[in-house]
Amino acid sequence: VIPEMQSLSHAYYLCVSHPEIAERQDDPFPDTYCPSNPRSYEILFDLLDEVIEVFQPNIIHMGHDEIIHLGICPRCSDKTGEELLVGDINRIHSFLKERGIRMAMWGDKLLPIVSGGKWHAGMELKPENSFWAKGGAIPETYRAINKIPKDILILNWYWGIDRESSNYLVENGFDVLLANIGENFTQQG
């Protein structure tokens, strides 16, 4: 069993209970915590300690997929998406490494993907080039790939089997596993 604790994005379980750490303070169901707020990590690391105690894992999956709110709050607005993602990943990686635990994460925000004329993954997403940016621009994050530890296990799922994105992650020095394929496998054949 590899426990997964969604962090940075899909972090409703943190942000709804602790709205003071939400990246978007006006969101009634915030899913992203502020990576510039030290309180975000106090809460996250307290929960991680519990997961570590219960599971005694060698590896923990830390999420990081589909980040759609980043660089919005006053603490983050002067930073790039790359800086915010790198800071968050490296902080979590250090926490886990000190405990002898390997970090795993989804790899989509490390990918520079343009498909069908639409920008995806770690590209800068704007309302005119991506469905995901309908609430405003999402800063690019894909350049973070060169500033995070290479011992992070990347799980590649990006909407199906995509040899090109998996090769890109491997070429950038990561161990990669295909994950979360389900119905997506048949969609891309």
XYZ file of N, CA and C in Angstrom:
567
model
N 0.849 -1.179 0.000
C 0.000 0.000 0.000
C 0.892 1.238 0.000
N 0.628 2.120 -0.949
C 1.305 3.420 -0.977
C 0.257 4.466 -0.622
N 0.355 5.052 0.564
C -0.631 6.078 0.912
C -0.464 7.313 0.035
N -1.588 7.938 -0.276
C -1.560 9.194 -1.026
C -2.176 10.288 -0.172
N -1.483 11.393 -0.084
C -1.997 12.593 0.580
C -1.943 13.721 -0.426
N -3.088 14.057 -0.984
C -3.119 15.156 -1.941
C -2.550 16.404 -1.288
N -1.611 17.029 -1.983
C -1.056 18.277 -1.468
C -0.940 19.288 -2.591
N -0.965 20.491 -2.201
C -1.048 21.689 -3.021
C -2.412 21.758 -3.688
N -2.749 20.800 -4.563
C -4.066 20.806 -5.213
C -4.914 19.643 -4.691
N -6.186 19.670 -5.008
C -7.139 18.662 -4.511
C -7.025 18.529 -2.991
N -6.699 19.613 -2.331
C -6.469 19.607 -0.884
C -7.679 20.171 -0.136
N -8.863 19.805 -0.591
C -10.092 20.251 0.066
C -10.072 19.884 1.542
N -9.602 18.685 1.840
C -9.591 18.192 3.207
C -8.789 19.106 4.138
N -7.855 19.853 3.598
C -7.097 20.819 4.396
C -7.747 22.201 4.367
N -8.077 22.653 3.168
C -8.503 24.045 2.985
C -9.924 24.341 3.454
N -10.807 23.372 3.374
C -12.169 23.612 3.849
C -12.162 23.695 5.377
N -11.368 22.854 6.015
C -11.257 22.879 7.475
C -10.425 24.052 7.977
N -9.503 24.521 7.148
C -8.601 25.621 7.515
C -8.581 26.651 6.391
N -9.677 27.392 6.220
C -9.765 28.332 5.090
C -8.686 29.411 5.098
N -8.059 29.631 6.231
C -7.003 30.638 6.297
C -5.769 30.264 5.477
N -5.650 28.998 5.069
C -4.499 28.587 4.260
C -4.835 28.498 2.768
N -6.075 28.763 2.402
C -6.500 28.624 1.002
C -5.831 29.662 0.117
N -5.454 29.243 -1.067
C -4.865 30.152 -2.058
C -5.910 31.165 -2.538
N -7.145 30.695 -2.692
C -8.242 31.596 -3.073
C -9.170 31.757 -1.876
N -9.094 32.873 -1.216
C -9.906 33.129 -0.031
C -11.393 33.271 -0.360
N -11.740 33.605 -1.600
C -13.136 33.791 -1.983
C -13.805 32.509 -2.469
N -13.089 31.408 -2.468
C -13.620 30.139 -2.964
C -14.365 29.421 -1.829
N -15.658 29.111 -2.007
C -16.396 28.418 -0.943
C -15.904 26.978 -0.729
N -15.257 26.375 -1.747
C -14.704 25.021 -1.648
C -13.254 25.035 -2.139
N -12.370 25.684 -1.382
C -10.988 25.825 -1.843
C -10.272 24.483 -1.953
N -9.519 24.320 -3.046
C -8.824 23.050 -3.257
C -7.307 23.185 -3.222
N -6.789 24.397 -3.177
C -5.344 24.608 -3.204
C -4.937 25.424 -1.992
N -3.923 24.929 -1.279
C -3.426 25.724 -0.154
C -2.362 26.689 -0.646
N -2.123 27.726 0.126
C -1.118 28.725 -0.208
C 0.265 28.143 0.078
N 1.109 27.993 -0.948
C 2.436 27.449 -0.724
C 3.413 28.451 -0.101
N 2.962 29.685 0.101
C 3.800 30.692 0.756
C 3.409 30.911 2.210
N 2.403 30.190 2.675
C 1.920 30.326 4.046
C 2.503 29.202 4.900
N 3.354 29.516 5.875
C 3.943 28.471 6.721
C 2.896 27.603 7.420
N 1.731 28.165 7.700
C 0.663 27.411 8.364
C 0.206 26.224 7.509
N 0.257 26.368 6.182
C -0.108 25.258 5.293
C 0.712 24.018 5.616
N 1.999 24.210 5.867
C 2.897 23.081 6.113
C 2.798 22.567 7.548
N 2.473 23.439 8.482
C 2.235 22.962 9.852
C 1.109 21.944 9.848
N 0.031 22.274 9.158
C -1.134 21.386 9.103
C -0.816 20.130 8.282
N -0.256 20.310 7.082
C 0.066 19.177 6.217
C 1.035 18.219 6.899
N 2.088 18.733 7.492
C 3.103 17.871 8.097
C 2.591 17.182 9.360
N 1.680 17.822 10.069
C 1.064 17.166 11.221
C 0.276 15.935 10.753
N -0.484 16.092 9.687
C -1.234 14.955 9.133
C -0.301 13.900 8.540
N 0.771 14.344 7.890
C 1.742 13.393 7.342
C 2.366 12.556 8.444
N 2.662 13.171 9.578
C 3.206 12.406 10.711
C 2.241 11.304 11.135
N 0.938 11.591 11.107
C -0.054 10.565 11.456
C -0.057 9.435 10.428
N -0.008 9.782 9.151
C 0.017 8.770 8.090
C 1.263 7.902 8.232
N 2.379 8.524 8.509
C 3.637 7.785 8.681
C 3.540 6.836 9.865
N 2.962 7.298 10.951
C 2.815 6.456 12.141
C 1.924 5.240 11.855
N 0.827 5.469 11.148
C -0.127 4.391 10.890
C 0.393 3.400 9.836
N 0.900 3.915 8.713
C 1.276 3.049 7.597
C 2.731 2.589 7.632
N 3.587 3.348 8.291
C 5.024 3.076 8.292
C 5.511 2.793 6.867
N 5.242 3.735 5.951
C 5.528 3.494 4.533
C 6.991 3.762 4.162
N 7.393 3.185 3.040
C 8.688 3.505 2.441
C 8.540 4.646 1.443
N 7.285 4.853 1.003
C 6.988 5.855 -0.014
C 5.608 6.434 0.265
N 5.440 7.727 0.002
C 4.132 8.390 0.116
C 3.919 9.205 -1.154
N 2.731 9.045 -1.714
C 2.338 9.813 -2.897
C 1.752 11.138 -2.420
N 2.282 12.247 -2.943
C 1.883 13.575 -2.471
C 1.023 14.362 -3.452
N 0.420 13.688 -4.423
C -0.512 14.372 -5.326
C 0.167 15.337 -6.276
N -0.267 16.586 -6.278
C 0.261 17.673 -7.114
C -0.261 17.665 -8.549
N -1.430 17.087 -8.793
C -1.984 17.131 -10.146
C -3.045 18.215 -10.253
N -3.297 18.614 -11.475
C -4.385 19.535 -11.799
C -4.416 20.780 -10.920
N -3.294 21.404 -10.744
C -3.233 22.644 -9.949
C -3.855 23.760 -10.789
N -4.981 24.286 -10.338
C -5.651 25.329 -11.116
C -5.691 26.684 -10.419
N -5.311 26.741 -9.155
C -5.249 28.017 -8.447
C -3.838 28.168 -7.879
N -3.077 29.061 -8.459
C -1.695 29.234 -8.023
C -1.257 30.654 -8.338
N -0.564 31.269 -7.390
C -0.072 32.624 -7.597
C -1.143 33.683 -7.483
N -2.203 33.383 -6.752
C -3.347 34.286 -6.660
C -3.316 35.157 -5.411
N -3.030 34.558 -4.270
C -3.113 35.293 -3.002
C -1.985 36.324 -2.897
N -2.122 37.292 -1.998
C -1.095 38.333 -1.867
C 0.307 37.791 -1.551
N 0.394 36.676 -0.834
C 1.706 36.099 -0.517
C 2.380 35.485 -1.732
N 1.575 35.052 -2.706
C 2.094 34.320 -3.868
C 2.118 35.137 -5.154
N 1.381 36.224 -5.212
C 1.154 36.915 -6.488
C 2.413 37.467 -7.142
N 3.488 37.652 -6.386
C 4.723 38.168 -6.985
C 5.704 37.057 -7.357
N 5.262 35.793 -7.252
C 6.125 34.651 -7.562
C 5.618 33.948 -8.812
N 6.522 33.291 -9.516
C 6.122 32.528 -10.698
C 5.530 31.188 -10.275
N 4.785 30.565 -11.178
C 4.260 29.228 -10.919
C 5.385 28.240 -10.669
N 6.450 28.384 -11.433
C 7.622 27.521 -11.252
C 8.181 27.651 -9.835
N 8.381 28.880 -9.369
C 8.912 29.098 -8.012
C 8.008 28.480 -6.955
N 6.712 28.688 -7.093
C 5.769 28.173 -6.107
C 5.760 26.650 -6.080
N 5.757 26.025 -7.259
C 5.744 24.564 -7.323
C 7.056 23.988 -6.790
N 8.175 24.555 -7.198
C 9.483 24.077 -6.729
C 9.578 24.188 -5.209
N 9.188 25.322 -4.664
C 9.250 25.512 -3.210
C 8.410 24.503 -2.462
N 7.205 24.259 -2.962
C 6.309 23.312 -2.310
C 6.854 21.888 -2.386
N 7.234 21.459 -3.579
C 7.748 20.090 -3.750
C 9.002 19.877 -2.913
N 9.937 20.812 -2.969
C 11.189 20.638 -2.241
C 10.990 20.622 -0.731
N 10.047 21.413 -0.253
C 9.766 21.428 1.184
C 9.193 20.080 1.638
N 8.255 19.550 0.884
C 7.658 18.254 1.225
C 8.694 17.139 1.078
N 9.471 17.183 0.012
C 10.516 16.179 -0.219
C 11.482 16.135 0.968
N 11.928 17.288 1.430
C 12.858 17.352 2.578
C 12.240 16.744 3.826
N 10.974 17.069 4.072
C 10.264 16.530 5.236
C 10.256 15.008 5.191
N 9.899 14.450 4.039
C 9.829 12.995 3.909
C 11.220 12.359 3.944
N 12.181 12.971 3.281
C 13.532 12.407 3.232
C 14.143 12.321 4.627
N 13.900 13.327 5.472
C 14.390 13.304 6.855
C 13.845 12.098 7.614
N 12.725 11.565 7.169
C 12.090 10.419 7.820
C 12.362 9.113 7.064
N 13.239 9.179 6.062
C 13.594 7.986 5.305
C 12.514 7.501 4.363
N 11.661 8.421 3.889
C 10.531 8.054 3.036
C 10.699 8.707 1.670
N 10.487 7.915 0.628
C 10.564 8.433 -0.734
C 9.262 9.128 -1.098
N 9.382 10.211 -1.821
C 8.213 10.954 -2.290
C 7.839 10.488 -3.687
N 6.538 10.338 -3.915
C 5.984 10.108 -5.248
C 4.988 11.231 -5.517
N 4.758 11.516 -6.782
C 3.783 12.553 -7.140
C 3.323 12.351 -8.578
N 2.182 12.955 -8.904
C 1.727 12.986 -10.283
C 2.652 13.906 -11.063
N 2.842 13.656 -12.355
C 3.802 14.421 -13.138
C 3.230 15.442 -14.093
N 1.899 15.610 -14.136
C 1.322 16.457 -15.182
C 1.802 17.902 -15.160
N 2.019 18.494 -14.007
C 2.424 19.899 -13.957
C 3.899 20.100 -14.305
N 4.607 18.994 -14.578
C 6.002 19.074 -15.023
C 6.110 18.941 -16.542
N 4.990 18.824 -17.220
C 4.977 18.549 -18.654
C 4.603 19.778 -19.483
N 5.361 20.061 -20.550
C 4.991 21.133 -21.483
C 4.186 20.551 -22.650
N 2.898 20.403 -22.474
C 2.068 19.719 -23.466
C 1.160 20.713 -24.189
N 1.159 20.624 -25.504
C 0.178 21.304 -26.343
C -0.458 20.217 -27.192
N -1.773 20.084 -27.103
C -2.476 19.024 -27.821
C -3.734 19.607 -28.441
N -3.918 19.372 -29.721
C -5.110 19.874 -30.401
C -5.229 21.381 -30.356
N -4.088 22.064 -30.330
C -4.100 23.527 -30.273
C -4.378 24.091 -28.894
N -4.575 23.223 -27.918
C -4.843 23.667 -26.541
C -3.626 23.388 -25.673
N -3.324 24.309 -24.789
C -2.220 24.113 -23.860
C -2.735 23.302 -22.680
N -1.881 22.450 -22.149
C -2.256 21.577 -21.048
C -1.124 21.500 -20.039
N -1.379 20.734 -19.009
C -0.374 20.329 -18.022
C 0.316 21.517 -17.388
N 1.635 21.620 -17.545
C 2.399 22.664 -16.883
C 2.597 23.922 -17.691
N 1.915 24.028 -18.814
C 1.994 25.246 -19.630
C 1.175 26.354 -18.962
N 1.457 27.606 -19.329
C 0.614 28.697 -18.841
C -0.759 28.545 -19.483
N -1.762 28.472 -18.652
C -3.119 28.262 -19.160
C -3.917 29.549 -18.992
N -4.573 29.947 -20.072
C -5.404 31.155 -20.078
C -6.783 30.763 -20.572
N -7.801 31.562 -20.269
C -9.147 31.220 -20.725
C -9.235 30.978 -22.235
N -8.414 31.661 -23.015
C -8.492 31.487 -24.472
C -7.765 30.239 -24.984
N -6.937 29.600 -24.148
C -6.235 28.414 -24.644
C -6.493 27.153 -23.828
N -7.344 27.244 -22.792
C -7.575 26.057 -21.976
C -8.883 26.146 -21.208
N -9.598 25.042 -21.200
C -10.803 24.915 -20.386
C -10.482 25.123 -18.910
N -9.322 24.612 -18.464
C -8.962 24.646 -17.048
C -8.787 26.057 -16.520
N -8.513 27.013 -17.387
C -8.259 28.389 -16.951
C -9.506 29.258 -16.999
N -10.670 28.639 -17.010
C -11.898 29.428 -17.128
C -12.060 30.448 -15.998
N -11.438 30.203 -14.861
C -11.527 31.146 -13.744
C -10.386 32.154 -13.709
N -9.512 32.144 -14.698
C -8.356 33.040 -14.754
C -7.113 32.267 -15.138
N -6.047 32.973 -15.380
C -4.807 32.348 -15.837
C -4.194 31.446 -14.765
N -3.575 30.373 -15.238
C -2.826 29.457 -14.376
C -1.377 29.549 -14.837
N -0.455 29.919 -13.953
C 0.920 30.129 -14.397
C 1.616 28.835 -14.813
N 2.603 28.975 -15.683
C 3.356 27.798 -16.112
C 4.164 27.244 -14.946
N 4.268 25.931 -14.926
C 5.014 25.241 -13.866
C 6.015 24.236 -14.417
N 5.952 23.942 -15.708
C 6.730 22.827 -16.253
C 8.236 22.993 -16.090
N 8.725 24.215 -15.979
C 10.172 24.423 -15.822
C 10.673 23.969 -14.449
N 9.776 23.665 -13.562
C 10.162 23.162 -12.235
C 10.875 21.819 -12.334
N 10.712 21.123 -13.442
C 11.273 19.781 -13.603
C 12.778 19.740 -13.359
N 13.471 20.813 -13.622
C 14.927 20.853 -13.451
C 15.370 21.348 -12.083
N 14.409 21.617 -11.193
C 14.755 22.186 -9.891
C 14.217 21.381 -8.714
N 13.798 20.157 -9.005
C 13.310 19.288 -7.937
C 14.168 18.031 -7.908
N 14.230 17.346 -6.758
C 15.077 16.151 -6.654
C 14.669 15.038 -7.615
N 15.658 14.395 -8.197
C 15.420 13.342 -9.190
C 15.035 12.011 -8.551
N 15.090 11.923 -7.215
C 14.682 10.671 -6.572
C 13.179 10.616 -6.306
N 12.452 11.636 -6.725
C 10.990 11.609 -6.628
C 10.467 10.650 -7.696
N 9.596 9.743 -7.303
C 8.959 8.828 -8.235
C 7.789 9.564 -8.883
N 7.805 9.646 -10.206
C 6.742 10.332 -10.928
C 5.751 9.307 -11.468
N 4.486 9.507 -11.138
C 3.418 8.678 -11.686
C 2.772 9.468 -12.811
N 2.861 8.936 -14.002
C 2.344 9.628 -15.173
C 0.964 9.077 -15.509
N 0.017 9.948 -15.599
C -1.349 9.536 -15.903
C -1.962 10.387 -16.985
N -1.356 11.369 -17.459
C -1.993 12.492 -18.123
C -3.057 12.102 -19.143
N -4.233 11.773 -18.667
C -5.420 11.460 -19.460
C -5.214 10.248 -20.367
N -4.284 9.391 -20.023
C -4.120 8.171 -20.787
C -2.660 7.800 -20.965
N -2.427 6.792 -21.762
C -1.076 6.339 -22.062
C -0.489 7.299 -23.090
N 0.581 7.938 -22.743
C 1.223 8.866 -23.658
C 2.722 8.637 -23.592
N 3.228 7.918 -24.571
C 4.645 7.550 -24.593
C 5.540 8.795 -24.564
N 5.128 9.838 -25.266
C 5.950 11.044 -25.347
C 6.129 11.702 -23.978
N 5.060 11.831 -23.217
C 5.190 12.470 -21.899
C 5.987 11.586 -20.940
N 5.786 10.284 -20.994
C 6.566 9.383 -20.138
C 8.046 9.458 -20.496
N 8.361 9.451 -21.786
C 9.753 9.565 -22.216
C 10.363 10.884 -21.754
N 9.601 11.960 -21.834
C 10.079 13.280 -21.395
C 10.471 13.250 -19.917
N 9.642 12.636 -19.101
C 9.935 12.547 -17.666
C 11.176 11.694 -17.407
N 11.297 10.574 -18.111
C 12.469 9.702 -17.973
C 13.732 10.430 -18.446
N 13.651 11.099 -19.584
C 14.795 11.845 -20.121
C 15.254 12.943 -19.169
N 14.350 13.409 -18.318
C 14.704 14.429 -17.334
C 15.154 13.828 -16.008
N 15.410 12.514 -15.993
C 16.068 11.881 -14.858
C 15.196 11.217 -13.819
N 13.906 11.060 -14.082
C 13.005 10.492 -13.085
C 12.672 9.032 -13.361
N 12.427 8.277 -12.296
C 11.776 6.980 -12.409
C 10.300 7.282 -12.641
N 9.688 6.585 -13.591
C 8.303 6.872 -13.962
C 7.488 5.587 -13.972
N 6.306 5.660 -13.402
C 5.325 4.573 -13.480
C 4.083 5.108 -14.163
N 3.460 4.285 -14.997
C 2.164 4.646 -15.554
C 1.131 4.389 -14.471
N 0.170 5.283 -14.369
C -0.792 5.155 -13.279
C -2.150 5.695 -13.687
N -3.171 5.234 -12.985
C -4.509 5.784 -13.110
C -5.005 5.745 -14.555
N -4.812 4.618 -15.222
C -5.153 4.573 -16.629
C -6.635 4.266 -16.844
N -7.149 3.258 -16.207
C -8.567 2.925 -16.317
C -9.094 2.992 -17.723
N -10.189 3.710 -17.926
C -10.819 3.836 -19.234
C -9.946 4.604 -20.214
N -9.026 5.420 -19.704
C -8.182 6.202 -20.585
C -7.350 5.307 -21.509
N -7.045 4.096 -21.066
C -6.234 3.185 -21.879
C -6.933 2.894 -23.197
N -8.225 2.657 -23.138
C -8.943 2.311 -24.361
C -9.182 3.540 -25.242
N -9.221 4.713 -24.650
C -9.465 5.920 -25.425
C -8.308 6.234 -26.377
N -7.087 5.911 -25.953
C -5.952 6.218 -26.802
C -5.416 4.976 -27.505
N -6.009 3.819 -27.219
C -5.603 2.598 -27.879
C -4.212 2.229 -27.533
